[in-house]
Amino acid sequence: MNICVTGGAGYIGSFIVRRLCELEHRVTVVDDLSKGHMEAVDPRAHFIQADCGDKRAMAELLAGRRIEAVVHMAASSLVGESVTAPAKYYRNNLIASLSLLDAMAEAKVSRLVFSSSAAVYGEPERQPIAEDAATVPINPYGRTKLLFEQALPDFAAAYGLGAVCLRYFNVAGALPDGTLGEDHNPESHLIPLVFQAALGLRKSITIFGDDYPTPDGTCIRDYIHVLDLADAHVLAIEAAEAGQVAAFNLGNGDGFSVRQVIESAQRVVGRPIPTEIGPRRPGDPPVLVASSEKIASQLGWDPARGDIEMILDDAWAFHQSHPKGY
Ligand code: UFG
């Protein structure tokens, strides 16, 4: 298939591009390189540096390259920043995405896989979270993801779009050989920061709050390996059905506290990692654990690297070989 991946130079996007290339799809990456890394883009893909919100350019590109499916990953994704700079999030995640849909309709591209987030749920009371839980986002990031999801049924009805929204929980891990992994600047995610502390690149890892209503007082998250996530995208592309919109959670169904992640990371690196306790980070729900039964039963998704130590082992391989990133 001819597949366009927006944000294909980013952490998650680069893994999806690699998997699609492995499966011999013809992949076009559109990325403005504002966050992504050229080094992470699979050389088998065709790379175009562009803004996926440029409707004219995208309509021409999609038609010219006979694109049959779009995997839309390009987005701003820092919850804290979305609170202080919401305009950027509405522009990049909502306006640009709607304009991409407009370009897809014009170029008659009818399959979309959209990178959505657990952030659409806000702070649900019941865990694990199923797709029919109430969607009440608590920050602009989550709202922009949800608003875009909500526009999709109208495009499905009017233009025959088939869309699959994948609501990611906490994506982590790397290629086991350490050649491809997570490199954000600035880094804000727990696992890369823990390994930076392990490498002595930062003094310690700060635990954001130890007074949450959880067994050890720290926040609980559901970590999913980026390779398993990439497999889910392949299934989602195949499942996108004209005129239909579906949403699936992606997690492992197991919650790990911040302390448990740090303890596992210590086992992986084989030495203590300095930690300190800091205040809560605004906007962090205490617990987010996915039920991924729907994608398992409906699309046959079967994660191969769900074990937290496996996820950490692979992430450690990347951070050791790329201590300062790409
Ligand atoms: N944490 C720390 N110290 C740090 C960094 C993180 O204690 O230095 C904690 C956080 O408070 C949170 C957990 O570790 O409890 C995980 O934090 P991350 O920043 O790694 O991930 P989030 O759960 O905040 O974010 C994830 C995705 C985001 C997405 C968000 C939606 O990485 O892209 O879920 O809920 F927006």
Coordinates of C-alpha atoms and ligand atoms in Angstrom, one line a residue:
M1 CA 0.0 0.0 0.0
N2 CA 1.1 3.6 -0.5
I3 CA 1.1 5.0 3.0
C4 CA 1.8 8.6 4.3
V5 CA 3.0 8.9 7.9
T6 CA 2.9 12.5 9.3
G7 CA 5.3 12.9 12.1
G8 CA 7.3 9.9 10.9
A9 CA 10.6 11.4 12.2
G10 CA 9.3 11.4 15.8
Y11 CA 9.8 8.8 18.4
I12 CA 6.7 6.7 17.8
G13 CA 6.4 7.7 14.1
S14 CA 9.9 6.4 13.3
F15 CA 9.0 2.9 14.6
I16 CA 5.8 2.8 12.6
V17 CA 7.6 3.9 9.5
R18 CA 10.2 1.2 10.1
R19 CA 7.6 -1.5 10.6
L20 CA 5.7 -0.5 7.4
C21 CA 8.9 -0.5 5.4
E22 CA 9.7 -4.0 6.7
L23 CA 6.3 -5.1 5.5
E24 CA 7.2 -3.6 2.1
H25 CA 4.7 -0.9 2.0
R26 CA 5.7 2.3 0.1
V27 CA 6.0 4.9 2.8
T28 CA 6.1 8.7 2.5
V29 CA 7.1 10.5 5.6
V30 CA 5.9 14.1 6.1
D31 CA 7.6 15.8 9.0
D32 CA 8.6 19.5 9.6
L33 CA 11.5 18.3 11.8
S34 CA 10.5 20.7 14.5
K35 CA 10.8 17.8 17.0
G36 CA 11.7 14.8 14.9
H37 CA 15.2 13.5 13.9
M38 CA 16.2 12.8 10.4
E39 CA 18.5 10.0 11.8
A40 CA 15.4 8.2 13.0
V41 CA 13.7 8.0 9.5
D42 CA 14.0 4.6 7.8
P43 CA 16.1 5.1 4.7
R44 CA 13.6 2.9 2.8
A45 CA 10.9 5.7 3.2
H46 CA 10.5 8.7 1.0
F47 CA 11.0 11.8 3.2
I48 CA 9.4 15.2 2.6
Q49 CA 10.0 18.1 5.0
A50 CA 6.7 19.9 5.1
D51 CA 3.9 21.1 7.4
C52 CA 1.1 18.5 7.3
G53 CA -1.4 21.3 8.0
D54 CA -0.7 23.0 4.6
K55 CA -3.8 21.9 2.8
R56 CA -2.7 22.7 -0.8
A57 CA 0.7 21.0 -0.5
M58 CA -0.8 18.0 1.2
A59 CA -3.6 17.5 -1.3
E60 CA -1.0 17.6 -4.1
L61 CA 1.3 15.3 -2.3
L62 CA -1.4 12.8 -1.5
A63 CA -2.7 12.7 -5.0
G64 CA 0.7 12.8 -6.6
R65 CA 2.1 9.9 -4.6
R66 CA -1.2 7.9 -4.9
I67 CA -1.5 7.7 -1.2
E68 CA -4.1 5.1 0.0
A69 CA -3.8 5.6 3.8
V70 CA -2.5 8.2 6.2
V71 CA -1.1 7.5 9.6
H72 CA -1.4 10.9 11.3
M73 CA 1.1 11.2 14.1
A74 CA 2.3 14.8 13.8
A75 CA 1.3 16.7 16.9
S76 CA 2.4 18.7 19.9
S77 CA 2.2 16.3 22.9
L78 CA 3.3 18.0 26.2
V79 CA 0.5 18.2 28.6
G80 CA 2.1 20.9 30.7
E81 CA 2.9 23.1 27.7
S82 CA -0.7 22.7 26.5
V83 CA -1.9 24.4 29.6
T84 CA 0.4 27.4 29.2
A85 CA 0.3 27.6 25.4
P86 CA -3.1 26.3 24.3
A87 CA -3.0 28.2 21.1
K88 CA -0.1 26.1 19.8
Y89 CA -2.1 22.9 20.7
Y90 CA -5.3 24.0 19.0
R91 CA -3.3 25.1 15.9
N92 CA -1.0 22.1 15.6
N93 CA -3.4 19.3 16.8
L94 CA -6.8 20.5 15.7
I95 CA -6.6 23.1 12.9
A96 CA -3.7 21.4 11.1
S97 CA -5.3 18.0 11.5
L98 CA -8.7 19.2 10.2
S99 CA -6.9 20.7 7.2
L100 CA -5.2 17.4 6.6
L101 CA -8.6 15.7 6.6
D102 CA -9.7 18.3 4.1
A103 CA -6.7 17.5 1.9
M104 CA -7.4 13.8 2.2
A105 CA -11.1 14.3 1.1
E106 CA -9.9 16.3 -1.9
A107 CA -7.3 13.7 -2.8
K108 CA -9.8 10.9 -2.2
V109 CA -7.7 9.2 0.5
S110 CA -10.1 7.2 2.6
R111 CA -8.1 5.4 5.3
L112 CA -6.8 7.2 8.4
V113 CA -5.1 6.0 11.5
F114 CA -5.0 8.7 14.1
S115 CA -2.6 8.9 17.0
S116 CA -4.9 9.7 20.0
S117 CA -4.2 9.5 23.7
A118 CA -5.4 8.3 27.1
A119 CA -5.6 12.0 27.8
V120 CA -9.1 12.0 26.2
Y121 CA -10.4 10.2 29.3
G122 CA -9.2 12.7 31.9
E123 CA -9.4 11.2 35.4
P124 CA -11.7 8.2 35.1
E125 CA -12.9 6.6 38.3
R126 CA -12.9 3.0 37.0
Q127 CA -9.7 1.2 36.0
P128 CA -8.8 -0.4 33.7
I129 CA -10.3 2.1 31.3
A130 CA -12.4 0.8 28.4
E131 CA -13.2 2.7 25.3
D132 CA -16.8 3.5 26.4
A133 CA -15.6 5.3 29.5
A134 CA -16.6 9.0 29.7
T135 CA -14.2 11.3 27.7
V136 CA -13.6 14.3 30.0
P137 CA -10.1 15.6 29.2
I138 CA -8.5 17.7 31.9
N139 CA -6.0 19.6 29.8
P140 CA -6.0 21.3 26.4
Y141 CA -3.8 18.5 24.9
G142 CA -6.5 15.9 25.7
R143 CA -9.2 18.3 24.5
T144 CA -7.5 18.8 21.1
K145 CA -7.2 15.0 20.6
L146 CA -10.8 14.5 21.5
L147 CA -12.2 17.3 19.4
F148 CA -10.4 15.9 16.3
E149 CA -11.8 12.4 17.1
Q150 CA -15.3 14.0 17.3
A151 CA -15.0 15.5 13.8
L152 CA -14.2 12.1 12.2
P153 CA -17.8 10.7 12.0
D154 CA -18.8 13.8 9.9
F155 CA -16.0 13.1 7.4
A156 CA -16.9 9.4 7.4
A157 CA -20.5 10.2 6.6
A158 CA -19.8 12.9 4.0
Y159 CA -16.7 11.6 2.2
G160 CA -16.6 7.9 3.1
L161 CA -13.5 8.2 5.3
G162 CA -12.6 5.1 7.3
A163 CA -10.8 6.1 10.5
V164 CA -9.2 4.3 13.4
C165 CA -8.2 6.3 16.5
L166 CA -5.6 4.6 18.7
R167 CA -5.6 5.9 22.2
Y168 CA -2.1 5.4 23.5
F169 CA -1.3 5.0 27.2
N170 CA 2.5 5.4 28.1
V171 CA 4.6 4.4 25.2
A172 CA 8.2 3.4 26.0
G173 CA 11.0 1.2 24.9
A174 CA 13.4 1.0 21.9
L175 CA 14.8 -1.4 19.3
P176 CA 16.5 -4.1 21.3
D177 CA 19.8 -3.4 19.5
G178 CA 19.6 0.2 20.7
T179 CA 19.7 1.8 17.3
L180 CA 16.2 3.5 17.5
G181 CA 14.6 5.0 20.6
E182 CA 13.2 7.9 22.5
D183 CA 14.9 11.3 22.2
H184 CA 12.9 14.4 23.1
N185 CA 14.3 17.8 23.6
P186 CA 13.5 18.9 26.3
E187 CA 12.9 15.4 27.8
S188 CA 9.9 15.2 30.1
H189 CA 9.1 11.4 30.1
L190 CA 9.8 9.3 33.1
I191 CA 11.8 6.4 31.6
P192 CA 14.3 8.5 29.5
L193 CA 14.8 10.7 32.5
V194 CA 15.4 7.7 34.8
F195 CA 18.1 6.5 32.5
Q196 CA 19.7 9.9 32.1
A197 CA 20.0 9.9 35.9
A198 CA 21.5 6.3 35.8
L199 CA 24.1 7.6 33.3
G200 CA 25.0 10.6 35.5
L201 CA 23.6 13.1 32.9
R202 CA 21.4 14.5 35.6
K203 CA 21.8 14.5 39.4
S204 CA 18.7 12.5 40.1
I205 CA 15.2 11.6 39.1
T206 CA 12.5 13.6 40.8
I207 CA 9.4 11.7 41.7
F208 CA 6.5 14.1 41.1
G209 CA 4.4 13.5 44.2
D210 CA 4.4 10.6 46.7
D211 CA 1.0 11.4 48.3
Y212 CA -1.3 10.1 45.6
P213 CA -4.1 7.7 46.7
T214 CA -2.1 4.7 45.3
P215 CA -0.4 1.8 47.3
D216 CA 3.1 3.5 47.4
G217 CA 1.8 7.1 46.9
T218 CA 3.2 7.6 43.4
C219 CA 1.3 7.7 40.1
I220 CA 0.4 4.5 38.3
R221 CA 0.7 4.2 34.5
D222 CA 0.3 1.5 31.9
Y223 CA 3.6 1.2 29.8
I224 CA 3.4 -0.2 26.3
H225 CA 6.4 -1.1 24.1
V226 CA 6.7 1.0 21.0
L227 CA 7.2 -2.1 18.9
D228 CA 3.9 -3.5 20.0
L229 CA 2.3 -0.1 19.3
A230 CA 3.8 -0.2 15.8
D231 CA 2.2 -3.6 15.2
A232 CA -1.2 -2.2 16.3
H233 CA -0.9 0.5 13.6
V234 CA -0.5 -2.1 10.9
L235 CA -3.7 -3.9 12.1
A236 CA -5.5 -0.5 12.3
I237 CA -4.6 0.4 8.7
E238 CA -6.0 -2.9 7.5
A239 CA -9.1 -2.5 9.7
A240 CA -10.0 1.1 8.6
E241 CA -13.3 0.6 6.9
A242 CA -14.9 3.2 4.6
G243 CA -17.5 5.2 6.3
Q244 CA -16.7 3.9 9.8
V245 CA -14.8 5.4 12.8
A246 CA -13.5 3.2 15.6
A247 CA -11.4 3.9 18.7
F248 CA -9.1 1.5 20.5
N249 CA -7.0 1.8 23.6
L250 CA -3.4 0.6 23.6
G251 CA -1.8 -0.4 26.8
N252 CA -0.9 -3.7 28.5
G253 CA -3.5 -3.6 31.2
D254 CA -0.9 -3.6 34.0
G255 CA -0.2 -0.5 36.1
F256 CA 3.2 0.4 37.4
S257 CA 3.9 3.1 39.9
V258 CA 6.7 5.6 39.4
R259 CA 8.6 3.9 42.3
Q260 CA 8.1 0.5 40.7
V261 CA 9.5 1.8 37.4
I262 CA 12.5 3.2 39.1
E263 CA 13.1 -0.1 41.0
S264 CA 12.8 -2.1 37.8
A265 CA 15.2 0.3 36.1
Q266 CA 17.7 -0.2 38.9
R267 CA 17.6 -3.9 38.3
V268 CA 18.1 -3.4 34.6
V269 CA 21.2 -1.1 35.0
G270 CA 22.5 -3.0 38.0
R271 CA 23.0 -0.1 40.3
P272 CA 21.1 2.4 42.4
I273 CA 19.6 5.5 40.6
P274 CA 19.5 8.6 42.8
T275 CA 15.9 9.8 43.4
E276 CA 14.3 12.7 45.2
I277 CA 10.7 13.5 46.0
G278 CA 9.2 16.7 44.4
P279 CA 5.8 18.2 44.4
R280 CA 3.0 16.8 42.2
R281 CA 3.1 17.8 38.5
P282 CA -0.2 19.7 37.7
G283 CA -2.6 17.7 35.5
D284 CA -1.3 14.2 36.4
P285 CA -4.1 11.7 37.0
P286 CA -3.2 9.3 39.9
V287 CA -3.9 6.1 37.8
L288 CA -4.2 5.4 34.1
V289 CA -4.5 1.7 33.1
A290 CA -5.9 0.6 29.8
S291 CA -8.2 -2.2 29.0
S292 CA -7.0 -3.3 25.5
E293 CA -9.5 -6.1 25.2
K294 CA -11.2 -4.4 22.3
I295 CA -8.2 -4.2 20.1
A296 CA -7.1 -7.8 21.1
S297 CA -10.5 -9.3 20.3
Q298 CA -11.5 -7.2 17.3
L299 CA -8.2 -6.8 15.5
G300 CA -6.2 -9.6 17.0
W301 CA -3.5 -7.4 18.6
D302 CA -1.2 -9.5 20.7
P303 CA 1.7 -7.6 22.4
A304 CA 5.0 -9.5 22.4
R305 CA 7.0 -7.2 24.6
G306 CA 4.6 -6.3 27.3
D307 CA 6.9 -7.1 30.2
I308 CA 8.0 -3.9 32.0
E309 CA 11.6 -5.1 32.4
M310 CA 11.8 -5.9 28.7
I311 CA 10.5 -2.4 27.9
L312 CA 13.2 -1.0 30.2
D313 CA 15.9 -3.3 29.0
D314 CA 15.4 -2.1 25.4
A315 CA 15.1 1.6 26.4
W316 CA 18.4 1.2 28.4
A317 CA 20.1 -0.2 25.2
F318 CA 19.2 3.0 23.4
H319 CA 20.2 5.4 26.1
Q320 CA 23.5 3.7 26.6
S321 CA 24.4 3.9 23.0
H322 CA 22.9 7.5 22.6
P323 CA 23.5 9.2 25.9
K324 CA 23.0 12.6 24.3
G325 CA 20.3 11.5 21.9
Y326 CA 20.7 11.0 18.1
Ligands
UFG1 N1 7.2 11.5 36.4 C1 8.0 11.7 37.5 N2 9.1 12.4 37.3 C2 9.6 12.8 36.1 C3 8.7 12.6 35.0 C4 7.6 11.9 35.2 O1 7.6 11.4 38.6 O2 10.6 13.4 36.0 C5 5.9 10.8 36.6 C6 4.7 11.6 36.1 O3 4.3 12.4 37.2 C7 3.7 10.4 35.8 C8 4.7 9.3 35.3 O4 5.9 9.6 35.8 O5 3.1 10.0 36.9 C9 4.7 9.2 33.8 O6 5.0 10.5 33.3 P1 5.4 10.7 31.8 O7 5.7 12.2 31.6 O8 6.4 9.8 31.3 O9 4.1 10.3 31.0 P2 2.6 10.9 31.2 O10 1.8 9.8 31.9 O11 2.5 12.2 31.8 O12 2.2 11.1 29.7 C10 1.8 10.2 28.8 C11 2.3 10.5 27.4 C12 1.9 11.9 27.0 C13 0.5 12.0 27.0 C14 -0.1 11.6 28.4 C15 -1.5 11.7 28.4 O13 3.7 10.4 27.4 O14 2.4 12.1 25.7 O15 0.4 10.4 28.8 O16 -2.1 11.4 29.6 F1 0.1 13.2 26.7

